[in-house]
Amino acid sequence: MENGTFFYFNMFEDMGHLRYFFFCLSFTIYCLILSFNMIIVFVIVLETALHQPMYILISCLSVNSLYGTAGLFPRLLSDLLSYSHTISRYACQVQAFVIYTYASYEYTILTLMAYDRFIAISKPLQYHSIITPRILAIMIVLACIFPLLSVGTGIILTAKLKLCGHELTKLYCSNWVIVKLSCMNTALNNIFGFVVLIITVLIPLSFILFSYIKILIICQRNSSEFRRKAYQTCLPHLVTFVNYSITTVCEVTFSRYEDGVFPQAVQILMHRVLNVSCKLASNFTLLV
């Protein structure tokens, strides 16, 4: 096998009969995520009373969740049942692109939701003249295009690297793990990755926090009834944002300690349980 042409996932080694347990667990999680998000999308599409900016953005989150899980679970389920865990470099980069754009879309959509709630609470009388269907459509398109271009550029830079290894200590393809296999200078990749991280994660995160600080300040200046309604309308977004942030932190933590620190079975179980807990908690809150 030529290095750089194919990759090998070494986390599936020596799982024995545990592979069937993890397959059933992952398959159940996948079905639950599909079911909850499809219900949300169908309810919002069919119920005309929910054709409002906040619910449209919620449906965008659900569609993005379907997109992200489609890039992860089918391959994961196949690897759990297979005894050959190789993947071509092209297929690996496609999977990394899907997973990274999914993560970026999540933050950009959450940023739009924070802006929508901020306008709704701070300028309720001007809300419908500011968040028009046309403006909302433009914001959603921009929120999709920017991660597509930034992540795509990072994947292209990685595709140009000459690699000297083929083992991936990961459950799925990660751009950073591929870059670490390179025997070339990766300074440009590291700098670009850091810039993309700032633009697609840290800036949206700062805006979301700023928006909710301003919302809290506005709520403190108004009546208890106003505060109750404001907190109620912001709850779905807050739960989704907190859960996704926890998932991101856990994912980054595991990515730094996957090389032998935790047993492979524990890594697989924690990856899946953390992901589904956050997804299902968010979806349940959005439904109610």
Tab-separated table of C-alpha atoms in Angstrom:
chain	number	residue	atom	x	y	z
A	1	MET	CA	0.000	0.000	0.000
A	2	GLU	CA	1.510	3.321	-1.049
A	3	ASN	CA	1.655	5.944	1.676
A	4	GLY	CA	-0.532	8.943	0.912
A	5	THR	CA	-2.805	7.009	-1.465
A	6	PHE	CA	-4.748	5.113	1.196
A	7	PHE	CA	-5.236	5.586	4.920
A	8	TYR	CA	-5.806	3.022	7.630
A	9	PHE	CA	-7.980	3.577	10.729
A	10	ASN	CA	-6.094	1.855	13.556
A	11	MET	CA	-8.714	2.508	16.255
A	12	PHE	CA	-10.803	-0.435	15.076
A	13	GLU	CA	-8.098	-3.006	15.749
A	14	ASP	CA	-8.638	-5.887	18.184
A	15	MET	CA	-12.228	-4.965	19.036
A	16	GLY	CA	-13.432	-8.537	18.856
A	17	HIS	CA	-17.138	-9.018	19.546
A	18	LEU	CA	-17.348	-5.482	20.958
A	19	ARG	CA	-17.635	-4.296	17.378
A	20	TYR	CA	-21.225	-5.613	17.284
A	21	PHE	CA	-22.147	-3.733	20.469
A	22	PHE	CA	-20.720	-0.498	19.095
A	23	PHE	CA	-22.432	-1.090	15.764
A	24	CYS	CA	-25.830	-1.457	17.476
A	25	LEU	CA	-25.147	1.617	19.629
A	26	SER	CA	-24.044	3.751	16.667
A	27	PHE	CA	-26.907	2.533	14.473
A	28	THR	CA	-29.442	3.390	17.199
A	29	ILE	CA	-27.911	6.831	17.636
A	30	TYR	CA	-27.942	7.426	13.886
A	31	CYS	CA	-31.616	6.446	13.631
A	32	LEU	CA	-32.555	8.706	16.566
A	33	ILE	CA	-30.733	11.693	15.085
A	34	LEU	CA	-32.361	11.098	11.691
A	35	SER	CA	-35.824	10.715	13.222
A	36	PHE	CA	-35.700	13.771	15.478
A	37	ASN	CA	-34.291	16.091	12.824
A	38	MET	CA	-36.647	14.902	10.087
A	39	ILE	CA	-39.603	15.428	12.424
A	40	ILE	CA	-38.448	18.980	13.136
A	41	VAL	CA	-38.014	19.779	9.436
A	42	PHE	CA	-41.376	18.273	8.435
A	43	VAL	CA	-43.272	20.023	11.239
A	44	ILE	CA	-41.800	23.415	10.335
A	45	VAL	CA	-42.407	22.925	6.600
A	46	LEU	CA	-46.009	21.732	7.005
A	47	GLU	CA	-47.090	24.172	9.734
A	48	THR	CA	-47.480	27.607	8.159
A	49	ALA	CA	-47.582	29.275	11.584
A	50	LEU	CA	-43.930	28.243	11.998
A	51	HIS	CA	-42.770	29.947	8.807
A	52	GLN	CA	-40.921	32.561	10.828
A	53	PRO	CA	-37.185	33.402	10.919
A	54	MET	CA	-36.470	31.644	14.217
A	55	TYR	CA	-38.101	28.364	13.143
A	56	ILE	CA	-36.589	28.542	9.661
A	57	LEU	CA	-33.154	28.789	11.284
A	58	ILE	CA	-34.043	25.855	13.560
A	59	SER	CA	-34.884	23.817	10.469
A	60	CYS	CA	-31.512	24.844	8.998
A	61	LEU	CA	-29.825	23.399	12.099
A	62	SER	CA	-31.720	20.144	11.624
A	63	VAL	CA	-30.820	19.935	7.928
A	64	ASN	CA	-27.189	20.586	8.858
A	65	SER	CA	-27.363	17.815	11.445
A	66	LEU	CA	-28.610	15.400	8.765
A	67	TYR	CA	-25.774	16.549	6.508
A	68	GLY	CA	-23.109	16.078	9.177
A	69	THR	CA	-24.270	12.660	10.341
A	70	ALA	CA	-24.432	11.486	6.715
A	71	GLY	CA	-20.728	12.236	6.471
A	72	LEU	CA	-19.879	10.293	9.636
A	73	PHE	CA	-22.207	7.408	10.479
A	74	PRO	CA	-22.447	5.373	7.231
A	75	ARG	CA	-18.651	5.058	7.076
A	76	LEU	CA	-18.412	4.394	10.820
A	77	LEU	CA	-21.040	1.645	10.680
A	78	SER	CA	-19.250	0.059	7.738
A	79	ASP	CA	-15.903	0.091	9.569
A	80	LEU	CA	-17.409	-1.457	12.687
A	81	LEU	CA	-18.533	-4.516	10.719
A	82	SER	CA	-15.578	-4.685	8.353
A	83	TYR	CA	-12.173	-6.263	8.945
A	84	SER	CA	-10.535	-3.936	6.453
A	85	HIS	CA	-10.427	-0.326	7.617
A	86	THR	CA	-8.744	1.400	4.698
A	87	ILE	CA	-9.998	4.502	2.926
A	88	SER	CA	-8.667	6.290	-0.141
A	89	ARG	CA	-7.109	9.700	0.303
A	90	TYR	CA	-9.790	11.310	-1.877
A	91	ALA	CA	-12.647	9.727	0.106
A	92	CYS	CA	-10.959	10.714	3.356
A	93	GLN	CA	-10.659	14.340	2.276
A	94	VAL	CA	-14.314	14.367	1.199
A	95	GLN	CA	-15.341	13.082	4.639
A	96	ALA	CA	-13.127	15.667	6.366
A	97	PHE	CA	-14.697	18.393	4.198
A	98	VAL	CA	-18.239	17.317	5.137
A	99	ILE	CA	-17.472	17.117	8.865
A	100	TYR	CA	-15.611	20.438	8.974
A	101	THR	CA	-18.256	22.309	6.970
A	102	TYR	CA	-20.944	20.784	9.210
A	103	ALA	CA	-19.142	22.146	12.289
A	104	SER	CA	-18.704	25.568	10.678
A	105	TYR	CA	-22.342	25.712	9.528
A	106	GLU	CA	-23.447	24.966	13.072
A	107	TYR	CA	-21.697	28.066	14.409
A	108	THR	CA	-22.750	30.350	11.547
A	109	ILE	CA	-26.412	29.302	11.892
A	110	LEU	CA	-26.253	29.745	15.673
A	111	THR	CA	-24.835	33.222	15.035
A	112	LEU	CA	-27.816	34.066	12.813
A	113	MET	CA	-30.156	32.788	15.531
A	114	ALA	CA	-28.434	35.005	18.117
A	115	TYR	CA	-28.788	38.028	15.815
A	116	ASP	CA	-32.456	37.188	15.185
A	117	ARG	CA	-33.207	36.950	18.926
A	118	PHE	CA	-31.260	40.138	19.642
A	119	ILE	CA	-33.284	42.135	17.079
A	120	ALA	CA	-36.560	40.550	18.249
A	121	ILE	CA	-35.940	41.567	21.873
A	122	SER	CA	-34.133	44.879	21.454
A	123	LYS	CA	-36.202	46.231	18.546
A	124	PRO	CA	-39.532	44.379	18.580
A	125	LEU	CA	-41.420	47.063	16.635
A	126	GLN	CA	-38.838	47.149	13.812
A	127	TYR	CA	-38.213	43.378	13.810
A	128	HIS	CA	-40.252	42.504	10.705
A	129	SER	CA	-38.818	45.411	8.732
A	130	ILE	CA	-35.233	44.372	9.625
A	131	ILE	CA	-35.481	40.568	9.361
A	132	THR	CA	-37.368	40.360	6.076
A	133	PRO	CA	-37.619	37.081	4.100
A	134	ARG	CA	-35.114	38.477	1.578
A	135	ILE	CA	-32.604	39.498	4.254
A	136	LEU	CA	-33.003	36.133	5.984
A	137	ALA	CA	-32.395	34.273	2.707
A	138	ILE	CA	-29.263	36.338	2.020
A	139	MET	CA	-27.904	35.691	5.519
A	140	ILE	CA	-28.500	31.935	5.219
A	141	VAL	CA	-26.782	31.801	1.820
A	142	LEU	CA	-23.761	33.741	3.128
A	143	ALA	CA	-23.650	31.522	6.227
A	144	CYS	CA	-23.381	28.516	3.903
A	145	ILE	CA	-20.980	29.928	1.308
A	146	PHE	CA	-18.288	31.210	3.662
A	147	PRO	CA	-17.577	27.886	5.465
A	148	LEU	CA	-17.709	26.154	2.082
A	149	LEU	CA	-14.926	28.380	0.716
A	150	SER	CA	-12.767	28.527	3.855
A	151	VAL	CA	-12.893	24.804	4.650
A	152	GLY	CA	-12.574	23.913	0.962
A	153	THR	CA	-9.386	25.985	0.688
A	154	GLY	CA	-7.933	24.224	3.737
A	155	ILE	CA	-8.716	20.801	2.258
A	156	ILE	CA	-7.093	21.796	-1.056
A	157	LEU	CA	-3.932	22.916	0.762
A	158	THR	CA	-3.822	19.558	2.548
A	159	ALA	CA	-4.328	17.687	-0.745
A	160	LYS	CA	-1.101	19.238	-2.061
A	161	LEU	CA	0.998	17.799	0.779
A	162	LYS	CA	3.251	14.790	0.320
A	163	LEU	CA	2.492	12.279	3.066
A	164	CYS	CA	4.881	9.828	4.724
A	165	GLY	CA	2.399	7.809	6.768
A	166	HIS	CA	-0.969	6.143	6.409
A	167	GLU	CA	-2.282	5.373	9.919
A	168	LEU	CA	-5.095	7.568	11.267
A	169	THR	CA	-5.678	7.430	15.030
A	170	LYS	CA	-9.239	8.590	14.638
A	171	LEU	CA	-12.746	7.243	14.113
A	172	TYR	CA	-13.114	9.422	11.039
A	173	CYS	CA	-10.993	11.551	8.704
A	174	SER	CA	-9.721	14.767	10.220
A	175	ASN	CA	-7.793	17.385	8.275
A	176	TRP	CA	-5.400	18.007	11.166
A	177	VAL	CA	-4.581	14.296	11.507
A	178	ILE	CA	-3.824	14.110	7.765
A	179	VAL	CA	-1.577	17.186	7.971
A	180	LYS	CA	0.407	15.543	10.791
A	181	LEU	CA	1.279	12.682	8.414
A	182	SER	CA	3.032	15.075	6.035
A	183	CYS	CA	6.809	15.019	5.540
A	184	MET	CA	6.717	18.560	4.115
A	185	ASN	CA	6.657	21.962	5.799
A	186	THR	CA	3.084	22.489	7.050
A	187	ALA	CA	3.499	26.075	8.311
A	188	LEU	CA	1.063	27.427	5.696
A	189	ASN	CA	-1.543	24.808	6.600
A	190	ASN	CA	-1.189	25.570	10.317
A	191	ILE	CA	-1.490	29.348	9.798
A	192	PHE	CA	-4.488	29.011	7.489
A	193	GLY	CA	-6.157	26.560	9.871
A	194	PHE	CA	-5.684	29.004	12.735
A	195	VAL	CA	-7.191	31.858	10.678
A	196	VAL	CA	-10.181	29.704	9.704
A	197	LEU	CA	-10.653	28.727	13.362
A	198	ILE	CA	-10.762	32.395	14.382
A	199	ILE	CA	-13.161	33.409	11.612
A	200	THR	CA	-15.548	30.453	11.673
A	201	VAL	CA	-15.560	29.645	15.406
A	202	LEU	CA	-14.115	32.327	17.684
A	203	ILE	CA	-15.722	35.365	16.010
A	204	PRO	CA	-19.216	33.753	15.842
A	205	LEU	CA	-18.767	32.552	19.424
A	206	SER	CA	-17.867	36.080	20.559
A	207	PHE	CA	-20.859	37.539	18.716
A	208	ILE	CA	-23.242	35.008	20.287
A	209	LEU	CA	-21.944	35.755	23.780
A	210	PHE	CA	-22.111	39.517	23.120
A	211	SER	CA	-25.707	39.211	21.858
A	212	TYR	CA	-26.877	37.359	24.940
A	213	ILE	CA	-25.110	39.708	27.312
A	214	LYS	CA	-26.969	42.582	25.628
A	215	ILE	CA	-30.232	40.596	25.822
A	216	LEU	CA	-29.715	40.013	29.546
A	217	ILE	CA	-29.066	43.727	30.080
A	218	ILE	CA	-32.256	44.620	28.178
A	219	CYS	CA	-34.263	42.052	30.148
A	220	GLN	CA	-33.085	43.462	33.477
A	221	ARG	CA	-34.480	46.862	32.504
A	222	ASN	CA	-37.952	45.502	31.771
A	223	SER	CA	-40.802	43.791	33.614
A	224	SER	CA	-40.793	40.216	34.861
A	225	GLU	CA	-43.341	39.283	32.176
A	226	PHE	CA	-41.018	40.653	29.475
A	227	ARG	CA	-38.106	38.697	30.951
A	228	ARG	CA	-40.140	35.496	31.054
A	229	LYS	CA	-41.116	35.772	27.387
A	230	ALA	CA	-37.576	36.701	26.371
A	231	TYR	CA	-36.028	33.751	28.226
A	232	GLN	CA	-38.639	31.397	26.779
A	233	THR	CA	-37.967	32.449	23.198
A	234	CYS	CA	-34.186	32.241	23.686
A	235	LEU	CA	-34.161	28.867	25.449
A	236	PRO	CA	-33.981	26.621	22.322
A	237	HIS	CA	-31.036	28.574	20.959
A	238	LEU	CA	-29.218	28.641	24.304
A	239	VAL	CA	-29.603	24.889	24.838
A	240	THR	CA	-28.403	24.163	21.308
A	241	PHE	CA	-25.456	26.535	21.661
A	242	VAL	CA	-24.346	25.182	25.066
A	243	ASN	CA	-24.711	21.549	23.994
A	244	TYR	CA	-22.813	22.076	20.763
A	245	SER	CA	-20.056	23.962	22.585
A	246	ILE	CA	-19.706	21.092	25.080
A	247	THR	CA	-19.514	18.609	22.201
A	248	THR	CA	-16.848	20.716	20.483
A	249	VAL	CA	-14.729	21.003	23.646
A	250	CYS	CA	-14.959	17.238	24.261
A	251	GLU	CA	-14.073	16.492	20.657
A	252	VAL	CA	-11.012	18.758	20.765
A	253	THR	CA	-9.954	17.204	24.086
A	254	PHE	CA	-10.176	13.655	22.733
A	255	SER	CA	-8.328	14.665	19.562
A	256	ARG	CA	-5.379	15.726	21.725
A	257	TYR	CA	-5.320	12.555	23.851
A	258	GLU	CA	-6.308	9.773	21.490
A	259	ASP	CA	-2.832	8.304	21.069
A	260	GLY	CA	-3.009	5.593	23.711
A	261	VAL	CA	-4.153	7.635	26.699
A	262	PHE	CA	-7.709	6.257	26.681
A	263	PRO	CA	-8.647	2.670	25.737
A	264	GLN	CA	-10.055	2.460	22.223
A	265	ALA	CA	-13.420	1.137	23.419
A	266	VAL	CA	-13.769	4.056	25.828
A	267	GLN	CA	-12.901	6.559	23.084
A	268	ILE	CA	-15.512	5.133	20.715
A	269	LEU	CA	-18.202	4.980	23.401
A	270	MET	CA	-17.518	8.519	24.660
A	271	HIS	CA	-17.464	9.964	21.143
A	272	ARG	CA	-20.864	8.511	20.372
A	273	VAL	CA	-22.558	9.091	23.741
A	274	LEU	CA	-21.442	12.718	24.002
A	275	ASN	CA	-22.573	13.428	20.473
A	276	VAL	CA	-26.002	11.875	20.789
A	277	SER	CA	-26.653	13.365	24.240
A	278	CYS	CA	-26.090	16.864	22.926
A	279	LYS	CA	-28.028	16.285	19.717
A	280	LEU	CA	-31.063	14.727	21.354
A	281	ALA	CA	-31.175	17.302	24.157
A	282	SER	CA	-31.118	20.091	21.591
A	283	ASN	CA	-33.737	18.478	19.387
A	284	PHE	CA	-36.059	17.793	22.320
A	285	THR	CA	-35.846	21.430	23.420
A	286	LEU	CA	-36.537	22.636	19.896
A	287	LEU	CA	-39.581	20.382	19.612
A	288	VAL	CA	-41.184	21.526	22.836
